[in-house]
PDB file of C-alpha atoms and ligand atoms in Angstrom:
ATOM      1  CA  UNK W   1      -0.007  -0.002   0.009  1.00 82.00           C
ATOM      2  CA  UNK W   2       1.251   3.489  -0.865  1.00 94.00           C
ATOM      3  CA  UNK W   3       2.111   5.575   2.219  1.00 94.00           C
ATOM      4  CA  UNK W   4      -0.492   8.267   1.537  1.00 96.00           C
ATOM      5  CA  UNK W   5      -3.175   5.624   1.073  1.00 96.00           C
ATOM      6  CA  UNK W   6      -2.128   3.895   4.279  1.00 97.00           C
ATOM      7  CA  UNK W   7      -2.242   7.134   6.294  1.00 98.00           C
ATOM      8  CA  UNK W   8      -5.705   7.899   4.923  1.00 97.00           C
ATOM      9  CA  UNK W   9      -6.843   4.402   5.903  1.00 97.00           C
ATOM     10  CA  UNK W  10      -5.404   4.719   9.399  1.00 98.00           C
ATOM     11  CA  UNK W  11      -7.034   8.132   9.817  1.00 98.00           C
ATOM     12  CA  UNK W  12     -10.399   6.772   8.672  1.00 98.00           C
ATOM     13  CA  UNK W  13     -10.207   3.718  10.962  1.00 98.00           C
ATOM     14  CA  UNK W  14      -9.225   5.748  14.049  1.00 98.00           C
ATOM     15  CA  UNK W  15     -12.023   8.264  13.239  1.00 98.00           C
ATOM     16  CA  UNK W  16     -14.577   5.495  12.847  1.00 98.00           C
ATOM     17  CA  UNK W  17     -13.367   3.813  16.024  1.00 98.00           C
ATOM     18  CA  UNK W  18     -13.565   7.082  17.964  1.00 98.00           C
ATOM     19  CA  UNK W  19     -17.074   7.811  16.685  1.00 98.00           C
ATOM     20  CA  UNK W  20     -18.149   4.263  17.562  1.00 97.00           C
ATOM     21  CA  UNK W  21     -16.765   4.607  21.133  1.00 98.00           C
ATOM     22  CA  UNK W  22     -19.139   7.542  21.610  1.00 98.00           C
ATOM     23  CA  UNK W  23     -22.140   5.426  20.637  1.00 97.00           C
ATOM     24  CA  UNK W  24     -21.493   2.032  22.114  1.00 97.00           C
ATOM     25  CA  UNK W  25     -20.169   1.224  25.557  1.00 98.00           C
ATOM     26  CA  UNK W  26     -17.321  -1.256  25.879  1.00 98.00           C
ATOM     27  CA  UNK W  27     -18.306  -4.893  26.467  1.00 98.00           C
ATOM     28  CA  UNK W  28     -17.093  -4.992  30.087  1.00 98.00           C
ATOM     29  CA  UNK W  29     -19.106  -1.871  31.029  1.00 98.00           C
ATOM     30  CA  UNK W  30     -22.273  -3.172  29.348  1.00 98.00           C
ATOM     31  CA  UNK W  31     -21.906  -6.525  31.176  1.00 98.00           C
ATOM     32  CA  UNK W  32     -21.362  -4.781  34.550  1.00 98.00           C
ATOM     33  CA  UNK W  33     -24.364  -2.485  34.098  1.00 98.00           C
ATOM     34  CA  UNK W  34     -26.509  -5.541  33.310  1.00 98.00           C
ATOM     35  CA  UNK W  35     -25.249  -7.290  36.444  1.00 98.00           C
ATOM     36  CA  UNK W  36     -25.891  -4.207  38.629  1.00 98.00           C
ATOM     37  CA  UNK W  37     -29.358  -3.839  37.127  1.00 98.00           C
ATOM     38  CA  UNK W  38     -30.257  -7.481  37.817  1.00 97.00           C
ATOM     39  CA  UNK W  39     -28.996  -7.267  41.423  1.00 97.00           C
ATOM     40  CA  UNK W  40     -30.621  -3.933  42.234  1.00 97.00           C
ATOM     41  CA  UNK W  41     -33.668  -4.123  44.512  1.00 95.00           C
ATOM     42  CA  UNK W  42     -34.753  -0.488  44.798  1.00 96.00           C
ATOM     43  CA  UNK W  43     -37.569   0.212  42.247  1.00 97.00           C
ATOM     44  CA  UNK W  44     -36.332   3.705  41.271  1.00 97.00           C
ATOM     45  CA  UNK W  45     -32.774   2.478  40.789  1.00 98.00           C
ATOM     46  CA  UNK W  46     -33.977  -0.441  38.692  1.00 97.00           C
ATOM     47  CA  UNK W  47     -35.956   1.932  36.517  1.00 97.00           C
ATOM     48  CA  UNK W  48     -32.838   4.068  35.943  1.00 98.00           C
ATOM     49  CA  UNK W  49     -30.800   1.036  34.912  1.00 98.00           C
ATOM     50  CA  UNK W  50     -33.586   0.162  32.438  1.00 97.00           C
ATOM     51  CA  UNK W  51     -33.423   3.701  31.049  1.00 98.00           C
ATOM     52  CA  UNK W  52     -29.645   3.319  30.628  1.00 98.00           C
ATOM     53  CA  UNK W  53     -30.166   0.064  28.701  1.00 97.00           C
ATOM     54  CA  UNK W  54     -32.782   1.703  26.484  1.00 98.00           C
ATOM     55  CA  UNK W  55     -30.414   4.626  25.936  1.00 97.00           C
ATOM     56  CA  UNK W  56     -27.790   2.200  24.639  1.00 97.00           C
ATOM     57  CA  UNK W  57     -30.293   0.445  22.336  1.00 97.00           C
ATOM     58  CA  UNK W  58     -31.448   3.718  20.865  1.00 97.00           C
ATOM     59  CA  UNK W  59     -27.929   5.065  20.443  1.00 97.00           C
ATOM     60  CA  UNK W  60     -27.276   1.980  18.309  1.00 95.00           C
ATOM     61  CA  UNK W  61     -30.517   2.126  16.378  1.00 96.00           C
ATOM     62  CA  UNK W  62     -30.302   5.850  15.687  1.00 96.00           C
ATOM     63  CA  UNK W  63     -26.520   5.829  15.246  1.00 95.00           C
ATOM     64  CA  UNK W  64     -26.092   8.644  17.760  1.00 95.00           C
ATOM     65  CA  UNK W  65     -23.789   9.290  20.725  1.00 96.00           C
ATOM     66  CA  UNK W  66     -25.136   7.708  23.921  1.00 93.00           C
ATOM     67  CA  UNK W  67     -24.474  10.886  25.946  1.00 97.00           C
ATOM     68  CA  UNK W  68     -24.548  14.424  24.550  1.00 96.00           C
ATOM     69  CA  UNK W  69     -21.198  15.111  26.232  1.00 98.00           C
ATOM     70  CA  UNK W  70     -18.748  13.224  24.069  1.00 98.00           C
ATOM     71  CA  UNK W  71     -15.930  14.626  26.142  1.00 97.00           C
ATOM     72  CA  UNK W  72     -12.516  15.940  25.345  1.00 98.00           C
ATOM     73  CA  UNK W  73     -10.636  13.174  23.548  1.00 98.00           C
ATOM     74  CA  UNK W  74      -7.633  11.662  25.337  1.00 98.00           C
ATOM     75  CA  UNK W  75      -5.576   8.803  23.965  1.00 98.00           C
ATOM     76  CA  UNK W  76      -2.978   6.448  25.358  1.00 98.00           C
ATOM     77  CA  UNK W  77      -0.710   5.602  22.466  1.00 98.00           C
ATOM     78  CA  UNK W  78       1.600   2.569  22.709  1.00 98.00           C
ATOM     79  CA  UNK W  79       3.410   2.518  19.423  1.00 98.00           C
ATOM     80  CA  UNK W  80       6.116   0.090  18.349  1.00 98.00           C
ATOM     81  CA  UNK W  81       9.431   1.595  17.284  1.00 98.00           C
ATOM     82  CA  UNK W  82       8.974  -0.403  14.050  1.00 98.00           C
ATOM     83  CA  UNK W  83       5.384   0.618  13.347  1.00 98.00           C
ATOM     84  CA  UNK W  84       5.695   1.977   9.788  1.00 98.00           C
ATOM     85  CA  UNK W  85       3.674   5.157  10.347  1.00 98.00           C
ATOM     86  CA  UNK W  86       5.150   6.265  13.651  1.00 98.00           C
ATOM     87  CA  UNK W  87       6.499   9.557  12.275  1.00 97.00           C
ATOM     88  CA  UNK W  88       3.035  10.627  11.024  1.00 98.00           C
ATOM     89  CA  UNK W  89       1.027   9.326  13.916  1.00 98.00           C
ATOM     90  CA  UNK W  90       0.570  12.596  15.779  1.00 98.00           C
ATOM     91  CA  UNK W  91      -0.940  14.251  12.670  1.00 98.00           C
ATOM     92  CA  UNK W  92      -3.054  11.164  11.903  1.00 98.00           C
ATOM     93  CA  UNK W  93      -4.608  11.105  15.396  1.00 98.00           C
ATOM     94  CA  UNK W  94      -5.452  14.812  15.308  1.00 98.00           C
ATOM     95  CA  UNK W  95      -7.023  14.487  11.864  1.00 98.00           C
ATOM     96  CA  UNK W  96      -8.951  11.410  13.006  1.00 98.00           C
ATOM     97  CA  UNK W  97     -10.490  13.352  15.891  1.00 98.00           C
ATOM     98  CA  UNK W  98     -11.515  16.147  13.583  1.00 98.00           C
ATOM     99  CA  UNK W  99     -13.040  13.627  11.151  1.00 98.00           C
ATOM    100  CA  UNK W 100     -14.958  11.894  13.949  1.00 98.00           C
ATOM    101  CA  UNK W 101     -16.196  15.280  15.176  1.00 98.00           C
ATOM    102  CA  UNK W 102     -17.799  15.974  11.769  1.00 98.00           C
ATOM    103  CA  UNK W 103     -18.967  12.456  10.913  1.00 97.00           C
ATOM    104  CA  UNK W 104     -19.995  10.796  14.202  1.00 96.00           C
ATOM    105  CA  UNK W 105     -20.752  13.569  15.233  1.00 96.00           C
ATOM    106  CA  UNK W 106     -19.008  14.576  18.466  1.00 97.00           C
ATOM    107  CA  UNK W 107     -19.973  17.623  20.476  1.00 97.00           C
ATOM    108  CA  UNK W 108     -17.557  20.541  20.147  1.00 98.00           C
ATOM    109  CA  UNK W 109     -15.758  20.346  23.480  1.00 97.00           C
ATOM    110  CA  UNK W 110     -12.333  21.914  22.949  1.00 98.00           C
ATOM    111  CA  UNK W 111     -12.008  25.440  24.305  1.00 98.00           C
ATOM    112  CA  UNK W 112      -8.682  27.225  24.120  1.00 98.00           C
ATOM    113  CA  UNK W 113      -7.778  28.040  27.705  1.00 98.00           C
ATOM    114  CA  UNK W 114      -7.357  31.801  28.362  1.00 98.00           C
ATOM    115  CA  UNK W 115      -8.662  32.714  24.894  1.00 97.00           C
ATOM    116  CA  UNK W 116     -12.010  31.082  25.803  1.00 98.00           C
ATOM    117  CA  UNK W 117     -12.708  30.213  22.169  1.00 98.00           C
ATOM    118  CA  UNK W 118     -14.252  26.909  21.168  1.00 98.00           C
ATOM    119  CA  UNK W 119     -12.237  25.600  18.198  1.00 98.00           C
ATOM    120  CA  UNK W 120     -15.303  23.729  16.904  1.00 98.00           C
ATOM    121  CA  UNK W 121     -13.100  20.814  15.847  1.00 98.00           C
ATOM    122  CA  UNK W 122     -12.278  18.978  19.082  1.00 98.00           C
ATOM    123  CA  UNK W 123      -8.664  19.739  18.275  1.00 98.00           C
ATOM    124  CA  UNK W 124      -6.557  22.490  19.685  1.00 98.00           C
ATOM    125  CA  UNK W 125      -3.547  23.129  21.890  1.00 98.00           C
ATOM    126  CA  UNK W 126      -2.421  19.680  23.048  1.00 97.00           C
ATOM    127  CA  UNK W 127      -5.885  18.399  22.091  1.00 97.00           C
ATOM    128  CA  UNK W 128      -6.499  15.549  21.645  1.00 98.00           C
ATOM    129  CA  UNK W 129      -4.386  14.903  24.726  1.00 98.00           C
ATOM    130  CA  UNK W 130      -1.926  12.132  23.945  1.00 98.00           C
ATOM    131  CA  UNK W 131       0.084   9.936  26.303  1.00 98.00           C
ATOM    132  CA  UNK W 132       2.957   8.298  24.421  1.00 98.00           C
ATOM    133  CA  UNK W 133       4.774   5.025  25.046  1.00 98.00           C
ATOM    134  CA  UNK W 134       7.309   3.757  22.562  1.00 98.00           C
ATOM    135  CA  UNK W 135       7.532  -0.061  22.527  1.00 98.00           C
ATOM    136  CA  UNK W 136      11.019  -1.095  21.357  1.00 98.00           C
ATOM    137  CA  UNK W 137      11.096  -3.684  18.586  1.00 98.00           C
ATOM    138  CA  UNK W 138       7.303  -3.871  18.085  1.00 98.00           C
ATOM    139  CA  UNK W 139       5.600  -3.085  14.771  1.00 98.00           C
ATOM    140  CA  UNK W 140       2.131  -2.641  16.261  1.00 98.00           C
ATOM    141  CA  UNK W 141       0.093   0.347  17.405  1.00 98.00           C
ATOM    142  CA  UNK W 142      -2.093  -0.016  20.466  1.00 98.00           C
ATOM    143  CA  UNK W 143      -4.496   2.806  21.095  1.00 98.00           C
ATOM    144  CA  UNK W 144      -6.836   3.565  24.023  1.00 98.00           C
ATOM    145  CA  UNK W 145      -9.377   6.213  23.126  1.00 98.00           C
ATOM    146  CA  UNK W 146     -11.138   7.914  26.058  1.00 98.00           C
ATOM    147  CA  UNK W 147     -13.900  10.555  26.100  1.00 98.00           C
ATOM    148  CA  UNK W 148     -13.306  12.679  29.182  1.00 98.00           C
ATOM    149  CA  UNK W 149     -16.729  14.172  29.894  1.00 97.00           C
ATOM    150  CA  UNK W 150     -17.277  17.240  32.055  1.00 97.00           C
ATOM    151  CA  UNK W 151     -19.275  15.477  34.774  1.00 97.00           C
ATOM    152  CA  UNK W 152     -17.041  12.484  35.141  1.00 97.00           C
ATOM    153  CA  UNK W 153     -13.878  14.617  35.095  1.00 97.00           C
ATOM    154  CA  UNK W 154     -15.290  16.845  37.897  1.00 97.00           C
ATOM    155  CA  UNK W 155     -14.349  14.633  40.889  1.00 97.00           C
ATOM    156  CA  UNK W 156     -10.739  14.322  39.654  1.00 98.00           C
ATOM    157  CA  UNK W 157      -8.335  15.353  42.389  1.00 98.00           C
ATOM    158  CA  UNK W 158      -4.823  14.633  43.608  1.00 98.00           C
ATOM    159  CA  UNK W 159      -2.943  15.120  46.861  1.00 97.00           C
ATOM    160  CA  UNK W 160       0.429  14.403  48.398  1.00 98.00           C
ATOM    161  CA  UNK W 161      -0.319  13.140  51.861  1.00 97.00           C
ATOM    162  CA  UNK W 162       1.482  14.320  54.989  1.00 95.00           C
ATOM    163  CA  UNK W 163       4.078  11.791  56.191  1.00 90.00           C
ATOM    164  CA  UNK W 164       2.329   9.449  58.588  1.00 92.00           C
ATOM    165  CA  UNK W 165      -1.107   9.628  56.963  1.00 96.00           C
ATOM    166  CA  UNK W 166      -0.383   6.286  55.363  1.00 96.00           C
ATOM    167  CA  UNK W 167      -2.910   4.151  53.500  1.00 97.00           C
ATOM    168  CA  UNK W 168      -5.651   5.355  55.869  1.00 97.00           C
ATOM    169  CA  UNK W 169      -4.979   8.775  54.310  1.00 98.00           C
ATOM    170  CA  UNK W 170      -5.609   7.294  50.877  1.00 98.00           C
ATOM    171  CA  UNK W 171      -8.951   5.858  52.014  1.00 98.00           C
ATOM    172  CA  UNK W 172      -9.999   9.159  53.591  1.00 98.00           C
ATOM    173  CA  UNK W 173      -8.965  11.079  50.463  1.00 98.00           C
ATOM    174  CA  UNK W 174     -11.077   8.882  48.205  1.00 98.00           C
ATOM    175  CA  UNK W 175     -14.114   8.704  50.472  1.00 98.00           C
ATOM    176  CA  UNK W 176     -14.128  12.497  51.068  1.00 98.00           C
ATOM    177  CA  UNK W 177     -14.369  12.993  47.294  1.00 98.00           C
ATOM    178  CA  UNK W 178     -16.984  10.316  46.874  1.00 98.00           C
ATOM    179  CA  UNK W 179     -19.231  11.778  49.574  1.00 97.00           C
ATOM    180  CA  UNK W 180     -18.969  15.281  48.109  1.00 97.00           C
ATOM    181  CA  UNK W 181     -18.578  14.963  44.322  1.00 96.00           C
ATOM    182  CA  UNK W 182     -19.524  11.347  43.641  1.00 95.00           C
ATOM    183  CA  UNK W 183     -23.132  11.924  42.717  1.00 94.00           C
ATOM    184  CA  UNK W 184     -22.236  14.639  40.178  1.00 94.00           C
ATOM    185  CA  UNK W 185     -20.444  12.148  37.951  1.00 97.00           C
ATOM    186  CA  UNK W 186     -23.415  10.001  36.850  1.00 98.00           C
ATOM    187  CA  UNK W 187     -22.915   6.806  38.912  1.00 98.00           C
ATOM    188  CA  UNK W 188     -22.369   3.897  38.960  1.00 98.00           C
ATOM    189  CA  UNK W 189     -18.739   4.951  38.724  1.00 98.00           C
ATOM    190  CA  UNK W 190     -15.470   3.368  37.786  1.00 98.00           C
ATOM    191  CA  UNK W 191     -12.744   4.798  40.010  1.00 98.00           C
ATOM    192  CA  UNK W 192      -9.191   5.052  38.789  1.00 98.00           C
ATOM    193  CA  UNK W 193      -6.722   5.593  41.625  1.00 98.00           C
ATOM    194  CA  UNK W 194      -3.029   6.257  41.170  1.00 98.00           C
ATOM    195  CA  UNK W 195      -0.613   5.884  44.106  1.00 98.00           C
ATOM    196  CA  UNK W 196       3.010   6.883  43.738  1.00 96.00           C
ATOM    197  CA  UNK W 197       5.711   9.265  44.849  1.00 93.00           C
ATOM    198  CA  UNK W 198       4.634  12.512  43.272  1.00 97.00           C
ATOM    199  CA  UNK W 199       1.412  14.091  42.205  1.00 98.00           C
ATOM    200  CA  UNK W 200       2.196  13.938  38.451  1.00 98.00           C
ATOM    201  CA  UNK W 201       2.859  10.188  38.430  1.00 97.00           C
ATOM    202  CA  UNK W 202      -0.170   9.532  40.636  1.00 98.00           C
ATOM    203  CA  UNK W 203      -2.423  11.556  38.295  1.00 98.00           C
ATOM    204  CA  UNK W 204      -1.107   9.736  35.239  1.00 98.00           C
ATOM    205  CA  UNK W 205      -1.693   6.348  36.827  1.00 98.00           C
ATOM    206  CA  UNK W 206      -5.188   7.261  37.992  1.00 98.00           C
ATOM    207  CA  UNK W 207      -6.225   7.918  34.377  1.00 98.00           C
ATOM    208  CA  UNK W 208      -4.343   4.854  33.156  1.00 98.00           C
ATOM    209  CA  UNK W 209      -6.307   2.825  35.722  1.00 98.00           C
ATOM    210  CA  UNK W 210      -9.550   3.804  33.994  1.00 98.00           C
ATOM    211  CA  UNK W 211      -8.334   2.019  30.849  1.00 98.00           C
ATOM    212  CA  UNK W 212      -8.237  -1.267  32.766  1.00 98.00           C
ATOM    213  CA  UNK W 213     -11.257  -3.572  32.372  1.00 98.00           C
ATOM    214  CA  UNK W 214     -14.063  -3.420  34.920  1.00 98.00           C
ATOM    215  CA  UNK W 215     -13.592  -6.387  37.264  1.00 97.00           C
ATOM    216  CA  UNK W 216      -9.815  -6.578  36.818  1.00 98.00           C
ATOM    217  CA  UNK W 217      -7.525  -6.352  39.809  1.00 98.00           C
ATOM    218  CA  UNK W 218      -4.125  -4.932  40.638  1.00 98.00           C
ATOM    219  CA  UNK W 219      -1.585  -7.762  40.614  1.00 98.00           C
ATOM    220  CA  UNK W 220      -0.414  -6.942  44.148  1.00 98.00           C
ATOM    221  CA  UNK W 221      -2.816  -8.759  46.523  1.00 98.00           C
ATOM    222  CA  UNK W 222      -2.754  -5.899  49.071  1.00 98.00           C
ATOM    223  CA  UNK W 223      -3.651  -3.375  46.387  1.00 98.00           C
ATOM    224  CA  UNK W 224      -6.361  -5.741  45.071  1.00 98.00           C
ATOM    225  CA  UNK W 225      -7.775  -5.965  48.603  1.00 98.00           C
ATOM    226  CA  UNK W 226      -7.861  -2.186  48.847  1.00 98.00           C
ATOM    227  CA  UNK W 227      -9.733  -2.080  45.518  1.00 98.00           C
ATOM    228  CA  UNK W 228     -12.399  -4.355  46.938  1.00 98.00           C
ATOM    229  CA  UNK W 229     -12.538  -2.590  50.303  1.00 98.00           C
ATOM    230  CA  UNK W 230     -12.930   0.837  48.726  1.00 98.00           C
ATOM    231  CA  UNK W 231     -15.647  -0.475  46.374  1.00 98.00           C
ATOM    232  CA  UNK W 232     -17.565  -1.885  49.333  1.00 98.00           C
ATOM    233  CA  UNK W 233     -17.154   1.370  51.326  1.00 98.00           C
ATOM    234  CA  UNK W 234     -18.354   3.536  48.421  1.00 98.00           C
ATOM    235  CA  UNK W 235     -21.246   1.158  47.768  1.00 98.00           C
ATOM    236  CA  UNK W 236     -22.293   1.609  51.405  1.00 97.00           C
ATOM    237  CA  UNK W 237     -22.864   5.328  50.719  1.00 96.00           C
ATOM    238  CA  UNK W 238     -25.726   4.128  48.473  1.00 96.00           C
ATOM    239  CA  UNK W 239     -25.294   6.683  45.645  1.00 97.00           C
ATOM    240  CA  UNK W 240     -27.117   4.371  43.224  1.00 97.00           C
ATOM    241  CA  UNK W 241     -27.495   4.980  39.468  1.00 98.00           C
ATOM    242  CA  UNK W 242     -27.386   8.711  38.617  1.00 96.00           C
ATOM    243  CA  UNK W 243     -26.907   9.490  42.315  1.00 95.00           C
ATOM    244  CA  UNK W 244     -30.590   8.900  43.069  1.00 95.00           C
ATOM    245  CA  UNK W 245     -29.886   6.190  45.667  1.00 96.00           C
ATOM    246  CA  UNK W 246     -29.448   2.482  45.179  1.00 96.00           C
ATOM    247  CA  UNK W 247     -27.668  -0.573  46.497  1.00 95.00           C
ATOM    248  CA  UNK W 248     -24.425   0.054  44.608  1.00 97.00           C
ATOM    249  CA  UNK W 249     -22.389   3.160  43.770  1.00 97.00           C
ATOM    250  CA  UNK W 250     -19.543   1.783  41.680  1.00 98.00           C
ATOM    251  CA  UNK W 251     -18.815  -0.494  38.776  1.00 98.00           C
ATOM    252  CA  UNK W 252     -15.417  -1.024  40.348  1.00 98.00           C
ATOM    253  CA  UNK W 253     -12.198   0.497  41.729  1.00 98.00           C
ATOM    254  CA  UNK W 254      -8.967   0.168  39.776  1.00 98.00           C
ATOM    255  CA  UNK W 255      -5.673   1.053  41.521  1.00 98.00           C
ATOM    256  CA  UNK W 256      -2.393   1.509  39.675  1.00 98.00           C
ATOM    257  CA  UNK W 257       0.793   2.088  41.658  1.00 98.00           C
ATOM    258  CA  UNK W 258       4.512   2.655  41.376  1.00 98.00           C
ATOM    259  CA  UNK W 259       7.216   2.388  44.004  1.00 97.00           C
ATOM    260  CA  UNK W 260       7.614   5.570  46.050  1.00 95.00           C
ATOM    261  CA  UNK W 261       9.896   7.672  48.231  1.00 95.00           C
ATOM    262  CA  UNK W 262       9.757   6.261  51.792  1.00 94.00           C
ATOM    263  CA  UNK W 263       8.242   9.348  53.322  1.00 93.00           C
ATOM    264  CA  UNK W 264       5.711  10.185  50.604  1.00 94.00           C
ATOM    265  CA  UNK W 265       2.440   8.838  49.334  1.00 97.00           C
ATOM    266  CA  UNK W 266       0.858  10.801  46.534  1.00 98.00           C
ATOM    267  CA  UNK W 267      -2.659   9.753  45.554  1.00 98.00           C
ATOM    268  CA  UNK W 268      -4.861  10.878  42.660  1.00 98.00           C
ATOM    269  CA  UNK W 269      -8.385   9.986  41.605  1.00 98.00           C
ATOM    270  CA  UNK W 270      -9.996  10.001  38.198  1.00 98.00           C
ATOM    271  CA  UNK W 271     -13.563   8.856  37.650  1.00 98.00           C
ATOM    272  CA  UNK W 272     -15.457   7.236  34.821  1.00 98.00           C
ATOM    273  CA  UNK W 273     -19.230   7.576  34.681  1.00 98.00           C
ATOM    274  CA  UNK W 274     -21.797   4.879  33.811  1.00 98.00           C
ATOM    275  CA  UNK W 275     -21.303   5.913  30.176  1.00 98.00           C
ATOM    276  CA  UNK W 276     -17.606   5.112  30.408  1.00 98.00           C
ATOM    277  CA  UNK W 277     -16.627   5.639  26.800  1.00 98.00           C
ATOM    278  CA  UNK W 278     -13.230   4.120  26.304  1.00 98.00           C
ATOM    279  CA  UNK W 279     -12.033   1.685  23.664  1.00 98.00           C
ATOM    280  CA  UNK W 280      -8.857  -0.167  22.830  1.00 98.00           C
ATOM    281  CA  UNK W 281      -7.815  -1.034  19.309  1.00 98.00           C
ATOM    282  CA  UNK W 282      -4.594  -2.757  18.188  1.00 98.00           C
ATOM    283  CA  UNK W 283      -3.238  -2.197  14.647  1.00 98.00           C
ATOM    284  CA  UNK W 284      -0.741  -4.439  12.952  1.00 98.00           C
ATOM    285  CA  UNK W 285       1.791  -2.956  10.515  1.00 98.00           C
ATOM    286  CA  UNK W 286      -0.463  -3.846   7.549  1.00 97.00           C
ATOM    287  CA  UNK W 287      -3.321  -1.935   9.325  1.00 97.00           C
ATOM    288  CA  UNK W 288      -5.323  -5.053  10.004  1.00 97.00           C
ATOM    289  CA  UNK W 289      -6.705  -4.550  13.525  1.00 98.00           C
ATOM    290  CA  UNK W 290      -8.398  -6.022  16.564  1.00 97.00           C
ATOM    291  CA  UNK W 291     -10.866  -4.162  18.755  1.00 98.00           C
ATOM    292  CA  UNK W 292     -10.171  -5.436  22.255  1.00 97.00           C
ATOM    293  CA  UNK W 293     -13.030  -3.687  23.999  1.00 98.00           C
ATOM    294  CA  UNK W 294     -15.795  -3.910  21.392  1.00 98.00           C
ATOM    295  CA  UNK W 295     -16.211  -7.397  19.939  1.00 96.00           C
ATOM    296  CA  UNK W 296     -18.308  -7.980  16.821  1.00 94.00           C
ATOM    297  CA  UNK W 297     -18.502  -4.354  15.804  1.00 94.00           C
ATOM    298  CA  UNK W 298     -17.792  -3.242  12.206  1.00 93.00           C
ATOM    299  CA  UNK W 299     -15.947   0.045  11.805  1.00 95.00           C
ATOM    300  CA  UNK W 300     -14.765  -0.491   8.202  1.00 91.00           C
ATOM    301  CA  UNK W 301     -17.584   1.216   6.349  1.00 70.00           C
ATOM    302  CA  UNK W 302     -19.033   3.674   8.807  1.00 52.00           C
TER     303      UNK W 302
HETATM  304  S1  SF4 B 401     -20.943  12.226  33.596  1.00 65.36           S
HETATM  305 FE1  SF4 B 401     -20.948  10.852  31.842  1.00 65.36          FE
HETATM  306  S2  SF4 B 401     -23.086  10.225  31.469  1.00 65.36           S
HETATM  307 FE2  SF4 B 401     -23.037  12.061  32.838  1.00 65.36          FE
HETATM  308  S3  SF4 B 401     -23.276  13.804  31.397  1.00 65.36           S
HETATM  309 FE3  SF4 B 401     -21.062  13.497  31.750  1.00 65.36          FE
HETATM  310  S4  SF4 B 401     -20.367  12.165  30.102  1.00 65.36           S
HETATM  311 FE4  SF4 B 401     -22.618  12.026  30.181  1.00 65.36          FE
END
């Protein structure tokens, strides 16, 4: 394939994938919402889960975004050093977001800070926001696309704890946010928590944690236990779907961590709402691809 043709194809596929992510929830989120709906006993909460399911059906039937707020687009890019289009990737991803904005469509959500002008294209200064990882020796491109909505981004916070606050300080930090901002973010929520040695690494890991599947666990058994304990504690608040009370508040809690300075724990929280629009797609060097999060969906001709 000629290079120009290949770049156009990659742009089209990423644009189609991004548009699709706005209309169809990933398989793990759909399954979790179904489970929560079946287990829910409060009539009002059950009704809201049914409305969410109907929303998803209609988004599919009408080919429209499932929430009007299609977010500011953020992407985690893990690109192999031997992926043939690595040099052009930054331009391709920006063009793909613009194309998805026009074709999907996506709501115009990129405002230039300080100038207070909406670009109307969902592209702008450092937008889409890209996190880069170069994978030595690989010829693949692995892409997580995330729609950071206004409501679900609202509870996002970070803090470096005072020495001695320890893991109890982490729990207090998370629960304080959940009891104040949790209901604003359209529960049931997926919590991404980053724990490390400085606020920047904690913030990065907290967003990275939101890319992990619902129901997955941190490989460290103590961290995995904290994930379960925090989920149970937040459930006990009884936020329920859309914050209108219910048996459960969260789809799950995902913790990512790094090693840290002995006297410091930095913790950050990012939140995904019930309409947790994130998708993972893996491209091979010939641009054949696999959609990890959305099985059985066709993005070739949309
Ligand atoms: S929090 Fe999520 S579901 Fe609620 S309005 Fe924002 S993007 Fe939509």
